[in-house]
PDB file of C-alpha atoms in Angstrom:
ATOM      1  CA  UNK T  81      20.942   6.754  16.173  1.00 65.00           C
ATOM      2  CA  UNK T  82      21.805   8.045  12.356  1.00 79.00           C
ATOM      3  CA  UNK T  83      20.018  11.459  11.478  1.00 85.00           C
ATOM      4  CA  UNK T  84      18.658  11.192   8.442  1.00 92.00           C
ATOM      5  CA  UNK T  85      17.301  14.526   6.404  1.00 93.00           C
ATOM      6  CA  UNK T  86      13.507  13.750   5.711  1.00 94.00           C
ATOM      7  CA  UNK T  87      14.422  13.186   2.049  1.00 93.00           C
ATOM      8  CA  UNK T  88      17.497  10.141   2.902  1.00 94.00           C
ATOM      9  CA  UNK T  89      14.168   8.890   4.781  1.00 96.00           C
ATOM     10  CA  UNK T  90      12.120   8.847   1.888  1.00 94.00           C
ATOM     11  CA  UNK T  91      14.520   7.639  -0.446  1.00 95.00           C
ATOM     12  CA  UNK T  92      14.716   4.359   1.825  1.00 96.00           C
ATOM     13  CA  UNK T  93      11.366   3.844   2.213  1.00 96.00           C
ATOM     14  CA  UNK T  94      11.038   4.307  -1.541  1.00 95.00           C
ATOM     15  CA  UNK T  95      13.566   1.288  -1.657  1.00 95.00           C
ATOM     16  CA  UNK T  96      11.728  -0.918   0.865  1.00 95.00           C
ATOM     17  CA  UNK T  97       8.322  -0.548  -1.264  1.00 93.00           C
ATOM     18  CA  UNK T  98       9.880  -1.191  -4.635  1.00 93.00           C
ATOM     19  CA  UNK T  99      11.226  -4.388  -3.108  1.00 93.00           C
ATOM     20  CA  UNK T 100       7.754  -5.855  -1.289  1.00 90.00           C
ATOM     21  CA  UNK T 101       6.081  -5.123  -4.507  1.00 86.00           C
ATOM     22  CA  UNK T 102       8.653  -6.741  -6.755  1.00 85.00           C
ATOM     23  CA  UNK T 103       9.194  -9.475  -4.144  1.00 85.00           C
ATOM     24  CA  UNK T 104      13.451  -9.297  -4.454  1.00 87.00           C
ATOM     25  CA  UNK T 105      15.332  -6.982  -2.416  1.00 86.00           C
ATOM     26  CA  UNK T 106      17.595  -5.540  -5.193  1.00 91.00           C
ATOM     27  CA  UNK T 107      15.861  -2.306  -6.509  1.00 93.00           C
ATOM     28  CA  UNK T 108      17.807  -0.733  -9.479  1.00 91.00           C
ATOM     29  CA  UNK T 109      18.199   2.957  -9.608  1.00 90.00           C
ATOM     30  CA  UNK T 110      15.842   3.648 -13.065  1.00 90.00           C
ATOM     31  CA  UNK T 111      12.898   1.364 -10.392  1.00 92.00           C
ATOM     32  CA  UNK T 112      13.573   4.151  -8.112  1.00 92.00           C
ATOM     33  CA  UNK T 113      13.683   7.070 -10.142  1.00 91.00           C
ATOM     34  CA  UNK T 114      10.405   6.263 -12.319  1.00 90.00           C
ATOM     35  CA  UNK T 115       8.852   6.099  -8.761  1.00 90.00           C
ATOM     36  CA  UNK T 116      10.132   9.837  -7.127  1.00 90.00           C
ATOM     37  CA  UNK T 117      10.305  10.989 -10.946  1.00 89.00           C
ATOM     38  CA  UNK T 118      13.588  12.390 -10.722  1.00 89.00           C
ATOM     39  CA  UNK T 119      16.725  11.726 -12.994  1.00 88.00           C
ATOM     40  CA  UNK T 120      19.129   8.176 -12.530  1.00 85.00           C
ATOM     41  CA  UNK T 121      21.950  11.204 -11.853  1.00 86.00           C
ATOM     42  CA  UNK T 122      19.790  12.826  -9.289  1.00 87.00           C
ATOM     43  CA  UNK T 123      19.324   9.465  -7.088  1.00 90.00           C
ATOM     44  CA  UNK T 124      22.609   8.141  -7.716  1.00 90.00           C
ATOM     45  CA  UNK T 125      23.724  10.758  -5.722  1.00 90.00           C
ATOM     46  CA  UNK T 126      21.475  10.202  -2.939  1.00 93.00           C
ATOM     47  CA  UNK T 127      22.324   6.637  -3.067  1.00 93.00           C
ATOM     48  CA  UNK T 128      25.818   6.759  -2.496  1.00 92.00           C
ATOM     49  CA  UNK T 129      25.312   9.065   0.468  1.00 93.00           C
ATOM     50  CA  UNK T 130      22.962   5.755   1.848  1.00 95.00           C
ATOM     51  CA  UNK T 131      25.580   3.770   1.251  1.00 94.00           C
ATOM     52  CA  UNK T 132      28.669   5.950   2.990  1.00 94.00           C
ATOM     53  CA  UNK T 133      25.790   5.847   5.813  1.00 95.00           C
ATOM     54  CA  UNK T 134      25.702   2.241   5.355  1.00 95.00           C
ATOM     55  CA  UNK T 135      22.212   1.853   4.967  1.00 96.00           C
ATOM     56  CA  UNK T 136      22.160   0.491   1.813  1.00 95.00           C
ATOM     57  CA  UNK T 137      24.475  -2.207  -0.369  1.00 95.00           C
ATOM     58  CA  UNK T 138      24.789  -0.121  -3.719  1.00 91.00           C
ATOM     59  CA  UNK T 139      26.894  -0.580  -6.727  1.00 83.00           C
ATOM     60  CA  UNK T 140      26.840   1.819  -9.485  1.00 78.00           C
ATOM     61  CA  UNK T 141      24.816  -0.100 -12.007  1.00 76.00           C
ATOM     62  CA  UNK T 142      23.912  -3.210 -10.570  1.00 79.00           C
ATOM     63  CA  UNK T 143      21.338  -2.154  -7.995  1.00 85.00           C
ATOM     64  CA  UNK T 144      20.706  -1.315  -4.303  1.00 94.00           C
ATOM     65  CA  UNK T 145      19.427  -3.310  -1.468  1.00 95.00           C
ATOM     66  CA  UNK T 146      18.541  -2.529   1.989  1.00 96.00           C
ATOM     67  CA  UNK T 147      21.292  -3.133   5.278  1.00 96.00           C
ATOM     68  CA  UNK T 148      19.100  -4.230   8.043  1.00 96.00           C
ATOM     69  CA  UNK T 149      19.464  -1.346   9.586  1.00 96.00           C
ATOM     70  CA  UNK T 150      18.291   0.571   6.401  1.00 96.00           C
ATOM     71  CA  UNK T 151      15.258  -2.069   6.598  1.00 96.00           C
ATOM     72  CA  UNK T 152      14.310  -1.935  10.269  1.00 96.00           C
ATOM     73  CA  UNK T 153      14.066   2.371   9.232  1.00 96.00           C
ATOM     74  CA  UNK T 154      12.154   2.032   6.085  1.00 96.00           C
ATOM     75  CA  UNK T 155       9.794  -0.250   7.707  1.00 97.00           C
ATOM     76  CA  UNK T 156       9.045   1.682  10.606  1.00 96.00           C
ATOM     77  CA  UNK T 157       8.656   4.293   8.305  1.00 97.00           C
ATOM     78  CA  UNK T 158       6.192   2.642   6.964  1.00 97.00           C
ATOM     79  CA  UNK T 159       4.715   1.567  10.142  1.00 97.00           C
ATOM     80  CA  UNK T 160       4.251   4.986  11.149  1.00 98.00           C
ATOM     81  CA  UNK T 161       2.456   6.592   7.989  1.00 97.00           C
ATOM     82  CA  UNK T 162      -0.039   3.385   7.683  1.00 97.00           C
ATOM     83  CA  UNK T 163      -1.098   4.160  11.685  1.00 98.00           C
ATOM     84  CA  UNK T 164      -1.706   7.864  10.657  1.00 98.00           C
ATOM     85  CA  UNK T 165      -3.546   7.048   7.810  1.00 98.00           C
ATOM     86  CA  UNK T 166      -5.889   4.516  10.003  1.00 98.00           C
ATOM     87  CA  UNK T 167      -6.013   7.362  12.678  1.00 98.00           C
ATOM     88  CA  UNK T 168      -6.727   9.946   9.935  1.00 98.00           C
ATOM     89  CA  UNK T 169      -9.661   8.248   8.480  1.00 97.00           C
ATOM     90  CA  UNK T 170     -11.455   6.274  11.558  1.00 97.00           C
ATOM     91  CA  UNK T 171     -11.050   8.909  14.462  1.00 97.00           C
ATOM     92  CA  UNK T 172     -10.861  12.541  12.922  1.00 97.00           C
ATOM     93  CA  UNK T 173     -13.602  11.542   9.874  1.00 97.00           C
ATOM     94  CA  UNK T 174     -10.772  11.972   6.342  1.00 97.00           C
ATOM     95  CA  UNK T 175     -11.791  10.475   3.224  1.00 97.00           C
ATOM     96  CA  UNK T 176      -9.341   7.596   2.137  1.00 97.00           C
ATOM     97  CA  UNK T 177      -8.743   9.982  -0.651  1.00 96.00           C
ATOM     98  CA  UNK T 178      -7.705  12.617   1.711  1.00 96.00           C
ATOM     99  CA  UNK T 179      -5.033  11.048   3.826  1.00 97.00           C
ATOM    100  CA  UNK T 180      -1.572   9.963   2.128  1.00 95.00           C
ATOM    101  CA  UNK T 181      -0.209  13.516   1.963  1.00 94.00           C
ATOM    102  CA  UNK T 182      -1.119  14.528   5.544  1.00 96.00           C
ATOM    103  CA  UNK T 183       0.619  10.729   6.662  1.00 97.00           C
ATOM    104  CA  UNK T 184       3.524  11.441   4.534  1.00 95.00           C
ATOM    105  CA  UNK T 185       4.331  14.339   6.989  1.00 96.00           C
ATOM    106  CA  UNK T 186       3.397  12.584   9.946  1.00 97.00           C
ATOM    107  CA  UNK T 187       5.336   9.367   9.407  1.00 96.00           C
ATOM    108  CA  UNK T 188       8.954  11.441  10.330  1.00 95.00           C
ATOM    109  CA  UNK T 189       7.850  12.442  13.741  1.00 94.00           C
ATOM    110  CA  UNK T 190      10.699  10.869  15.937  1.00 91.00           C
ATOM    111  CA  UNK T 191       8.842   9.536  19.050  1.00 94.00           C
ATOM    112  CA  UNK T 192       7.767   5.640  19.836  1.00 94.00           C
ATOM    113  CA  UNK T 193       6.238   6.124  22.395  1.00 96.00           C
ATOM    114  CA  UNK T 194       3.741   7.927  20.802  1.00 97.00           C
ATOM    115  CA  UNK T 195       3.504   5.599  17.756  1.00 97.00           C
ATOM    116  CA  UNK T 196       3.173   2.399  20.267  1.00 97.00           C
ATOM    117  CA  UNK T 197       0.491   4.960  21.714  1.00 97.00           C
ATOM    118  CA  UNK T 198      -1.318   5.670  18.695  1.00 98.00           C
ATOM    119  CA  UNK T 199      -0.993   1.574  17.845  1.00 97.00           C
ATOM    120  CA  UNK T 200      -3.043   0.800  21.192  1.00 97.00           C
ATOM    121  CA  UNK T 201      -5.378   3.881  20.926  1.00 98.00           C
ATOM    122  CA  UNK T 202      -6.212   2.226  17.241  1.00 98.00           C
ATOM    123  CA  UNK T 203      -6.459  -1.263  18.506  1.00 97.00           C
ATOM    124  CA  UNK T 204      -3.192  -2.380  16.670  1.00 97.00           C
ATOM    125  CA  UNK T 205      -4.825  -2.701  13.668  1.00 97.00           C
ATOM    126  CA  UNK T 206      -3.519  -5.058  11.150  1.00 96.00           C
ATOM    127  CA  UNK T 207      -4.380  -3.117   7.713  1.00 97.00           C
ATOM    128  CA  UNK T 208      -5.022   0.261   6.635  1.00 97.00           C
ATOM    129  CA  UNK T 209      -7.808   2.296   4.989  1.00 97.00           C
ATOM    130  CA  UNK T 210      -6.160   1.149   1.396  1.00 97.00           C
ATOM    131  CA  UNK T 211      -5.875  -2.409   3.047  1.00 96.00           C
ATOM    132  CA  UNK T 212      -1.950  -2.312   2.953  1.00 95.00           C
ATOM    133  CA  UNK T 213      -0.561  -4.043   5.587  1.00 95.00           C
ATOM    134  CA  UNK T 214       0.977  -2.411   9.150  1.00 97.00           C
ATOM    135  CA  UNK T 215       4.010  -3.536  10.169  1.00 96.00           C
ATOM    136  CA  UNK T 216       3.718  -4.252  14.223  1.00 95.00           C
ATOM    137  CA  UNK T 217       6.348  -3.161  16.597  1.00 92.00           C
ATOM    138  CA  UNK T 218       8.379  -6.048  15.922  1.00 93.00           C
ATOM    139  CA  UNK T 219       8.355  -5.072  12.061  1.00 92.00           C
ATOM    140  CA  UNK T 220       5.735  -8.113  11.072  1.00 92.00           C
ATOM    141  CA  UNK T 221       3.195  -7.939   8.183  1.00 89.00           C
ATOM    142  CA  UNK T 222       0.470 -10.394   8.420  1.00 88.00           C
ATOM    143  CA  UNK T 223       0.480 -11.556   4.877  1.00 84.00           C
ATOM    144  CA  UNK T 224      -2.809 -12.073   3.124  1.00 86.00           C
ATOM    145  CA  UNK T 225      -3.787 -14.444   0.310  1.00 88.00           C
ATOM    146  CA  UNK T 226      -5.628 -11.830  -1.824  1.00 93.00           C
ATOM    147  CA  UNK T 227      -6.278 -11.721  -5.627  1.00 94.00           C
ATOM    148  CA  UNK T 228      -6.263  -9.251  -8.846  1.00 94.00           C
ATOM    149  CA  UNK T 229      -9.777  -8.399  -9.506  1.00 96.00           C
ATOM    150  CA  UNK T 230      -8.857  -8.990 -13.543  1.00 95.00           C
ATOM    151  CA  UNK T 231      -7.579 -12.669 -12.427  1.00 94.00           C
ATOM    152  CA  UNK T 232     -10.932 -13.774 -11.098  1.00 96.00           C
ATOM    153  CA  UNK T 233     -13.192 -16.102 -12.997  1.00 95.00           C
ATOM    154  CA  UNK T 234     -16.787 -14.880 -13.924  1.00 95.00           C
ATOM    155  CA  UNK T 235     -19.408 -15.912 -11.775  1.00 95.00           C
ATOM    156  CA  UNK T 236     -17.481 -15.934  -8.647  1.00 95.00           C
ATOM    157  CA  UNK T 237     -18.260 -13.540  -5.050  1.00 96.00           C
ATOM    158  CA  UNK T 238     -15.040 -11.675  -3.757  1.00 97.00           C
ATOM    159  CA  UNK T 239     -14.712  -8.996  -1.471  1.00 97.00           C
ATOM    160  CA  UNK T 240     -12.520  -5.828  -1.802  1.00 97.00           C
ATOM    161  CA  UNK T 241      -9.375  -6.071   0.726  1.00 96.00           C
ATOM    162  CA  UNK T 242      -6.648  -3.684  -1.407  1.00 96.00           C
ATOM    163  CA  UNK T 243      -5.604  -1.253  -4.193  1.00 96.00           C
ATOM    164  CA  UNK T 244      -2.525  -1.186  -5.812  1.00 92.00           C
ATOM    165  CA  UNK T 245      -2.890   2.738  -7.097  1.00 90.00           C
ATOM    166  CA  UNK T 246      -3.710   5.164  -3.906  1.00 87.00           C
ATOM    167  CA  UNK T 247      -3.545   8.459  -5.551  1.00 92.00           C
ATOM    168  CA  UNK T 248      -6.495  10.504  -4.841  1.00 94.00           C
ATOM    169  CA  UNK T 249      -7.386  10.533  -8.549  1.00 95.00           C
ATOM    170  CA  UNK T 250      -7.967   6.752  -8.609  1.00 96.00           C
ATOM    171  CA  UNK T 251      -9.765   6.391  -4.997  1.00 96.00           C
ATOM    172  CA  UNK T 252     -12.103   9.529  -5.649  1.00 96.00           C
ATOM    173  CA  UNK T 253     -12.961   7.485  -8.847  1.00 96.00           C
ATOM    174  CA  UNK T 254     -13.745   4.493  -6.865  1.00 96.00           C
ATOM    175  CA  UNK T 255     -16.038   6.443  -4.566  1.00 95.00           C
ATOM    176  CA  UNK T 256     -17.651   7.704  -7.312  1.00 95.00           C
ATOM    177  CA  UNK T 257     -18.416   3.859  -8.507  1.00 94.00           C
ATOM    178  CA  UNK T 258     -19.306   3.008  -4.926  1.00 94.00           C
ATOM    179  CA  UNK T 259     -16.386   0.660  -4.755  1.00 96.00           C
ATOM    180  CA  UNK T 260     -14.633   0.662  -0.991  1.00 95.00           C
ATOM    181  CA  UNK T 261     -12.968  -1.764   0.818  1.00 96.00           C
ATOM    182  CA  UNK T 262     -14.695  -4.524   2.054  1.00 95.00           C
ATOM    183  CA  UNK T 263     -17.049  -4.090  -1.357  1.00 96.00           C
ATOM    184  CA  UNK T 264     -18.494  -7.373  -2.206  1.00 96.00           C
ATOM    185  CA  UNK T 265     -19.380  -7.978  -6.031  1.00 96.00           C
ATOM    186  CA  UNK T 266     -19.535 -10.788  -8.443  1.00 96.00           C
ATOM    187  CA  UNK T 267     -18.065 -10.693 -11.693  1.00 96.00           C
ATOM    188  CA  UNK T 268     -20.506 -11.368 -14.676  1.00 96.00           C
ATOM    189  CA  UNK T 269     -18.374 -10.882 -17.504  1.00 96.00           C
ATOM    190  CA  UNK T 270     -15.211 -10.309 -18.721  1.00 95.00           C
ATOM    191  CA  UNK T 271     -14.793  -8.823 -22.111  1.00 94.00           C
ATOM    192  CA  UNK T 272     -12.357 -10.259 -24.569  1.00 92.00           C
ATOM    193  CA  UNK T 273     -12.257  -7.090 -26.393  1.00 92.00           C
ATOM    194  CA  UNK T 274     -10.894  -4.284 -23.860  1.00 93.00           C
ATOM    195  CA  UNK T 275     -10.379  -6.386 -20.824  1.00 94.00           C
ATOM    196  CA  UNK T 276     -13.424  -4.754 -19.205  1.00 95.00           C
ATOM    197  CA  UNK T 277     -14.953  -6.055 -16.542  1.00 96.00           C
ATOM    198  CA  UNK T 278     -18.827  -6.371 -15.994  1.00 97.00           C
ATOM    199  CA  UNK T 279     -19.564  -6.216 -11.892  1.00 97.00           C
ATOM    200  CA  UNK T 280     -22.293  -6.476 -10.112  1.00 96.00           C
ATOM    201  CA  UNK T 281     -22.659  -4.631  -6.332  1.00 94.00           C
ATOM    202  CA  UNK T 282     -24.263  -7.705  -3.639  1.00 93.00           C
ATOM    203  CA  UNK T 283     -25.591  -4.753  -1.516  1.00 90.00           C
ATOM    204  CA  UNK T 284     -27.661  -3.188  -4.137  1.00 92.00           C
ATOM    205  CA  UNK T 285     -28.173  -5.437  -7.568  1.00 93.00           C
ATOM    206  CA  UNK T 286     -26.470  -2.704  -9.047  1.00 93.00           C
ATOM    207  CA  UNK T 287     -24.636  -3.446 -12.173  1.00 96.00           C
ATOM    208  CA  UNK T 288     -21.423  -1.629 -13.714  1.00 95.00           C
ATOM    209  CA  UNK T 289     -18.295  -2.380 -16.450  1.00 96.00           C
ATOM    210  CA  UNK T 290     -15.247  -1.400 -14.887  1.00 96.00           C
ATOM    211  CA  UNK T 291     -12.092  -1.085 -16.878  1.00 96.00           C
ATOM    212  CA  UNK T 292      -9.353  -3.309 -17.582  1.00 96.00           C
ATOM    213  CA  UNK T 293      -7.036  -0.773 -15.287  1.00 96.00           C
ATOM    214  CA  UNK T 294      -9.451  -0.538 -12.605  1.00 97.00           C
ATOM    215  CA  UNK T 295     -10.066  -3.943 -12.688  1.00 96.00           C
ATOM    216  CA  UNK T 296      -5.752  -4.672 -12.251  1.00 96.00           C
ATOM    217  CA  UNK T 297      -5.920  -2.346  -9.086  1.00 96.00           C
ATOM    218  CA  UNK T 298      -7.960  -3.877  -6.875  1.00 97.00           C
ATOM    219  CA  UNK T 299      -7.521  -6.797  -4.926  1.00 97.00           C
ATOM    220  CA  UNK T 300      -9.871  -9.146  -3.579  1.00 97.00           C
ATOM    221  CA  UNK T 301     -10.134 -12.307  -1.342  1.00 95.00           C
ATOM    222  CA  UNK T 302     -12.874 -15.293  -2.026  1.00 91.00           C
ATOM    223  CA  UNK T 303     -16.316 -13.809   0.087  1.00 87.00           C
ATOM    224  CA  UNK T 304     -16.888 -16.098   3.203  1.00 71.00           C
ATOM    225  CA  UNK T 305     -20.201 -14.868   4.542  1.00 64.00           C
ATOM    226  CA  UNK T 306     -20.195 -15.440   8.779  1.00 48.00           C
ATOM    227  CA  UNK T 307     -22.653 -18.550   8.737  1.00 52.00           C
ATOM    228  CA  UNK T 308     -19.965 -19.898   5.721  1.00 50.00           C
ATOM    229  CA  UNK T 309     -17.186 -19.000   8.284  1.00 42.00           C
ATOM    230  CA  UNK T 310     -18.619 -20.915  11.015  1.00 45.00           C
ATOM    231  CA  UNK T 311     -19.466 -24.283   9.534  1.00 44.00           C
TER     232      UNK T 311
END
Protein backbone atom coordinates (compact mmCIF):
# COMPACT_ATOMS: atom_id res chain seq x y z
CA UNK A 1 0.00 0.00 0.00
CA UNK A 2 1.32 3.76 -1.06
CA UNK A 3 1.69 6.16 2.06
CA UNK A 4 0.33 9.10 1.30
CA UNK A 5 0.98 12.44 3.66
CA UNK A 6 -2.63 13.58 4.74
CA UNK A 7 -2.29 16.51 2.33
CA UNK A 8 -1.38 14.00 -1.19
CA UNK A 9 -4.79 12.53 0.36
CA UNK A 10 -6.61 15.58 0.18
CA UNK A 11 -5.34 16.77 -2.93
CA UNK A 12 -6.93 13.48 -4.55
CA UNK A 13 -9.99 13.63 -3.06
CA UNK A 14 -10.12 17.28 -4.10
CA UNK A 15 -9.69 15.78 -7.71
CA UNK A 16 -12.36 13.07 -7.38
CA UNK A 17 -15.06 15.85 -6.24
CA UNK A 18 -14.21 18.36 -8.92
CA UNK A 19 -14.81 15.54 -11.38
CA UNK A 20 -18.46 14.07 -9.94
CA UNK A 21 -19.55 17.61 -9.87
CA UNK A 22 -18.37 18.54 -13.34
CA UNK A 23 -19.35 15.07 -14.59
CA UNK A 24 -15.71 14.53 -16.77
CA UNK A 25 -12.81 13.12 -15.15
CA UNK A 26 -10.21 15.70 -16.38
CA UNK A 27 -9.90 18.42 -13.60
CA UNK A 28 -7.50 21.29 -14.65
CA UNK A 29 -5.14 22.65 -12.13
CA UNK A 30 -6.82 26.53 -11.84
CA UNK A 31 -10.45 23.89 -10.93
CA UNK A 32 -8.29 22.68 -8.24
CA UNK A 33 -6.64 25.55 -6.94
CA UNK A 34 -9.88 27.92 -6.77
CA UNK A 35 -11.16 24.95 -4.62
CA UNK A 36 -7.98 24.54 -1.79
CA UNK A 37 -7.31 28.40 -2.60
CA UNK A 38 -3.79 28.02 -3.14
CA UNK A 39 -1.62 29.19 -6.19
CA UNK A 40 -1.56 26.99 -9.90
CA UNK A 41 2.48 26.89 -8.79
CA UNK A 42 1.65 25.59 -5.40
CA UNK A 43 -0.53 22.47 -6.77
CA UNK A 44 1.46 21.88 -9.72
CA UNK A 45 3.89 20.78 -7.50
CA UNK A 46 1.79 18.52 -5.61
CA UNK A 47 0.52 17.17 -8.77
CA UNK A 48 3.52 15.97 -10.24
CA UNK A 49 4.46 14.21 -7.02
CA UNK A 50 0.71 12.25 -7.73
CA UNK A 51 1.78 11.54 -10.81
CA UNK A 52 5.60 10.10 -10.04
CA UNK A 53 3.23 8.09 -7.47
CA UNK A 54 1.15 7.23 -10.32
CA UNK A 55 -1.98 8.16 -8.98
CA UNK A 56 -2.87 10.55 -11.28
CA UNK A 57 -2.50 11.09 -15.40
CA UNK A 58 -1.18 14.82 -15.39
CA UNK A 59 0.23 16.95 -18.06
CA UNK A 60 1.43 20.34 -17.37
CA UNK A 61 -1.39 22.36 -18.82
CA UNK A 62 -3.82 20.12 -20.10
CA UNK A 63 -5.30 18.69 -16.92
CA UNK A 64 -5.26 15.77 -14.43
CA UNK A 65 -7.34 12.73 -14.10
CA UNK A 66 -7.55 10.05 -11.62
CA UNK A 67 -5.49 6.28 -12.12
CA UNK A 68 -7.84 3.82 -10.68
CA UNK A 69 -5.90 3.38 -8.06
CA UNK A 70 -5.91 7.21 -7.34
CA UNK A 71 -9.89 6.71 -7.68
CA UNK A 72 -10.50 3.61 -5.57
CA UNK A 73 -8.35 6.16 -2.64
CA UNK A 74 -10.22 9.30 -3.22
CA UNK A 75 -13.40 7.49 -3.05
CA UNK A 76 -12.87 5.70 -0.01
CA UNK A 77 -11.82 8.82 1.20
CA UNK A 78 -14.83 9.95 0.66
CA UNK A 79 -16.56 6.98 1.93
CA UNK A 80 -15.02 7.39 5.16
CA UNK A 81 -15.72 11.22 5.98
CA UNK A 82 -19.58 10.86 4.72
CA UNK A 83 -19.92 7.71 7.51
CA UNK A 84 -18.41 10.11 10.17
CA UNK A 85 -20.47 12.79 9.33
CA UNK A 86 -23.76 10.37 9.54
CA UNK A 87 -22.21 8.98 12.85
CA UNK A 88 -21.46 12.56 14.02
CA UNK A 89 -24.88 13.88 13.65
CA UNK A 90 -27.38 10.74 14.36
CA UNK A 91 -25.50 8.96 17.33
CA UNK A 92 -23.38 11.63 19.33
CA UNK A 93 -26.30 14.61 18.72
CA UNK A 94 -23.81 17.39 16.13
CA UNK A 95 -25.58 19.90 14.23
CA UNK A 96 -25.16 19.35 10.36
CA UNK A 97 -23.43 22.62 10.69
CA UNK A 98 -21.04 21.20 13.12
CA UNK A 99 -19.62 18.16 11.44
CA UNK A 100 -17.38 18.60 8.15
CA UNK A 101 -14.29 19.74 10.05
CA UNK A 102 -14.38 17.04 12.76
CA UNK A 103 -15.00 14.29 9.48
CA UNK A 104 -12.25 15.88 7.64
CA UNK A 105 -9.91 14.53 10.42
CA UNK A 106 -11.57 11.40 10.81
CA UNK A 107 -11.75 10.33 7.17
CA UNK A 108 -7.56 9.49 7.25
CA UNK A 109 -7.83 6.97 9.99
CA UNK A 110 -6.26 3.82 8.25
CA UNK A 111 -8.45 0.89 9.49
CA UNK A 112 -11.48 -1.00 7.45
CA UNK A 113 -12.41 -2.84 9.65
CA UNK A 114 -13.54 -0.22 11.63
CA UNK A 115 -15.11 1.76 8.74
CA UNK A 116 -17.09 -1.61 7.55
CA UNK A 117 -17.86 -1.45 11.45
CA UNK A 118 -19.06 1.93 11.66
CA UNK A 119 -21.08 1.16 8.06
CA UNK A 120 -23.12 -1.74 9.92
CA UNK A 121 -23.37 0.10 13.32
CA UNK A 122 -25.09 3.02 10.98
CA UNK A 123 -27.18 0.67 9.01
CA UNK A 124 -25.13 1.26 5.73
CA UNK A 125 -26.76 4.21 5.09
CA UNK A 126 -27.05 5.38 1.60
CA UNK A 127 -26.79 9.39 2.08
CA UNK A 128 -25.49 11.72 4.50
CA UNK A 129 -26.73 14.52 6.77
CA UNK A 130 -26.10 17.04 3.58
CA UNK A 131 -27.78 14.20 1.44
CA UNK A 132 -24.46 13.50 -0.54
CA UNK A 133 -24.19 10.20 -1.46
CA UNK A 134 -21.90 7.22 0.45
CA UNK A 135 -19.96 5.26 -1.53
CA UNK A 136 -20.49 1.38 -0.24
CA UNK A 137 -17.62 -0.93 0.22
CA UNK A 138 -17.55 -1.78 -3.27
CA UNK A 139 -17.14 2.09 -4.13
CA UNK A 140 -21.03 2.44 -5.48
CA UNK A 141 -23.14 5.65 -5.24
CA UNK A 142 -26.76 5.12 -5.59
CA UNK A 143 -27.49 7.92 -7.94
CA UNK A 144 -30.57 10.01 -7.36
CA UNK A 145 -32.78 11.92 -9.81
CA UNK A 146 -32.93 15.18 -7.78
CA UNK A 147 -33.52 18.81 -8.94
CA UNK A 148 -32.23 22.63 -8.43
CA UNK A 149 -34.71 24.26 -6.26
CA UNK A 150 -34.39 27.53 -8.85
CA UNK A 151 -35.33 24.93 -11.81
CA UNK A 152 -38.69 24.02 -10.37
CA UNK A 153 -41.91 25.37 -11.74
CA UNK A 154 -44.26 27.40 -9.36
CA UNK A 155 -46.95 25.62 -7.90
CA UNK A 156 -45.27 22.36 -7.61
CA UNK A 157 -44.49 20.12 -3.92
CA UNK A 158 -40.74 18.95 -3.64
CA UNK A 159 -38.91 17.76 -0.84
CA UNK A 160 -35.35 18.75 0.27
CA UNK A 161 -32.79 15.71 -0.48
CA UNK A 162 -29.26 17.95 -0.97
CA UNK A 163 -27.13 21.14 -0.83
CA UNK A 164 -24.57 22.00 -3.03
CA UNK A 165 -22.75 24.66 -0.43
CA UNK A 166 -22.00 22.80 3.14
CA UNK A 167 -20.08 25.45 4.85
CA UNK A 168 -21.39 26.15 8.19
CA UNK A 169 -22.22 29.72 7.13
CA UNK A 170 -24.80 28.53 4.57
CA UNK A 171 -26.39 25.49 6.72
CA UNK A 172 -26.62 27.70 10.00
CA UNK A 173 -28.56 30.05 7.58
CA UNK A 174 -30.81 27.33 6.56
CA UNK A 175 -31.57 26.41 10.15
CA UNK A 176 -32.30 29.70 10.79
CA UNK A 177 -35.10 29.56 7.80
CA UNK A 178 -36.20 26.18 9.10
CA UNK A 179 -35.07 24.58 5.91
CA UNK A 180 -33.49 20.79 6.57
CA UNK A 181 -33.40 17.93 4.64
CA UNK A 182 -36.32 16.16 3.97
CA UNK A 183 -38.14 19.91 4.09
CA UNK A 184 -41.19 19.80 2.01
CA UNK A 185 -42.37 23.24 0.43
CA UNK A 186 -44.13 24.46 -2.60
CA UNK A 187 -42.94 27.14 -4.64
CA UNK A 188 -45.44 30.12 -5.13
CA UNK A 189 -43.48 32.43 -7.03
CA UNK A 190 -40.56 33.08 -8.72
CA UNK A 191 -39.49 36.62 -9.23
CA UNK A 192 -38.33 37.83 -12.58
CA UNK A 193 -36.54 40.61 -11.00
CA UNK A 194 -33.78 39.03 -8.54
CA UNK A 195 -34.43 35.41 -9.13
CA UNK A 196 -36.01 35.16 -5.67
CA UNK A 197 -37.93 32.58 -4.76
CA UNK A 198 -41.31 32.77 -2.78
CA UNK A 199 -41.72 29.25 -0.58
CA UNK A 200 -44.09 28.10 1.36
CA UNK A 201 -43.26 25.40 4.50
CA UNK A 202 -46.22 22.18 4.13
CA UNK A 203 -45.63 21.59 7.91
CA UNK A 204 -46.56 24.96 9.06
CA UNK A 205 -48.33 27.38 6.21
CA UNK A 206 -45.45 29.36 6.78
CA UNK A 207 -44.42 31.55 3.98
CA UNK A 208 -40.79 32.94 3.06
CA UNK A 209 -38.68 34.51 -0.24
CA UNK A 210 -35.55 32.81 -0.42
CA UNK A 211 -32.81 34.08 -2.63
CA UNK A 212 -31.78 33.36 -6.00
CA UNK A 213 -28.38 31.70 -4.33
CA UNK A 214 -30.18 29.85 -1.81
CA UNK A 215 -32.58 28.82 -4.08
CA UNK A 216 -29.38 27.27 -6.66
CA UNK A 217 -28.14 25.26 -3.52
CA UNK A 218 -30.62 23.12 -2.70
CA UNK A 219 -31.81 20.21 -4.32
CA UNK A 220 -35.03 18.62 -4.32
CA UNK A 221 -36.93 15.51 -5.63
CA UNK A 222 -40.88 15.62 -6.75
CA UNK A 223 -42.87 14.95 -2.99
CA UNK A 224 -44.52 11.40 -3.13
CA UNK A 225 -46.56 11.32 0.05
CA UNK A 226 -46.74 7.26 1.38
CA UNK A 227 -50.51 6.68 0.29
CA UNK A 228 -49.11 8.38 -3.36
CA UNK A 229 -46.22 5.80 -3.05
CA UNK A 230 -48.39 2.92 -2.62
CA UNK A 231 -51.00 3.23 -5.33
Amino acid sequence: MIKLSLNEEDYLKTIYQISVKQGRSEVSTNEIAKRISLSAASVSDMLKKLAQKELIHYVKYQGVSLTQEGKNIAIDLVRKHRLWETFLVEKLGFSWDEVHEIAEQLEHIQSDKLIERLDEFLGFPAFDPHGDAIPNSRGELIERRKKNLSQIPENQIVKVVAVEENSATFLKHLNKIDIQIGTVIKVLEKADYDKSVEIEMQTTGKRQNISKEIAENLYVVQYVTQKEHEN
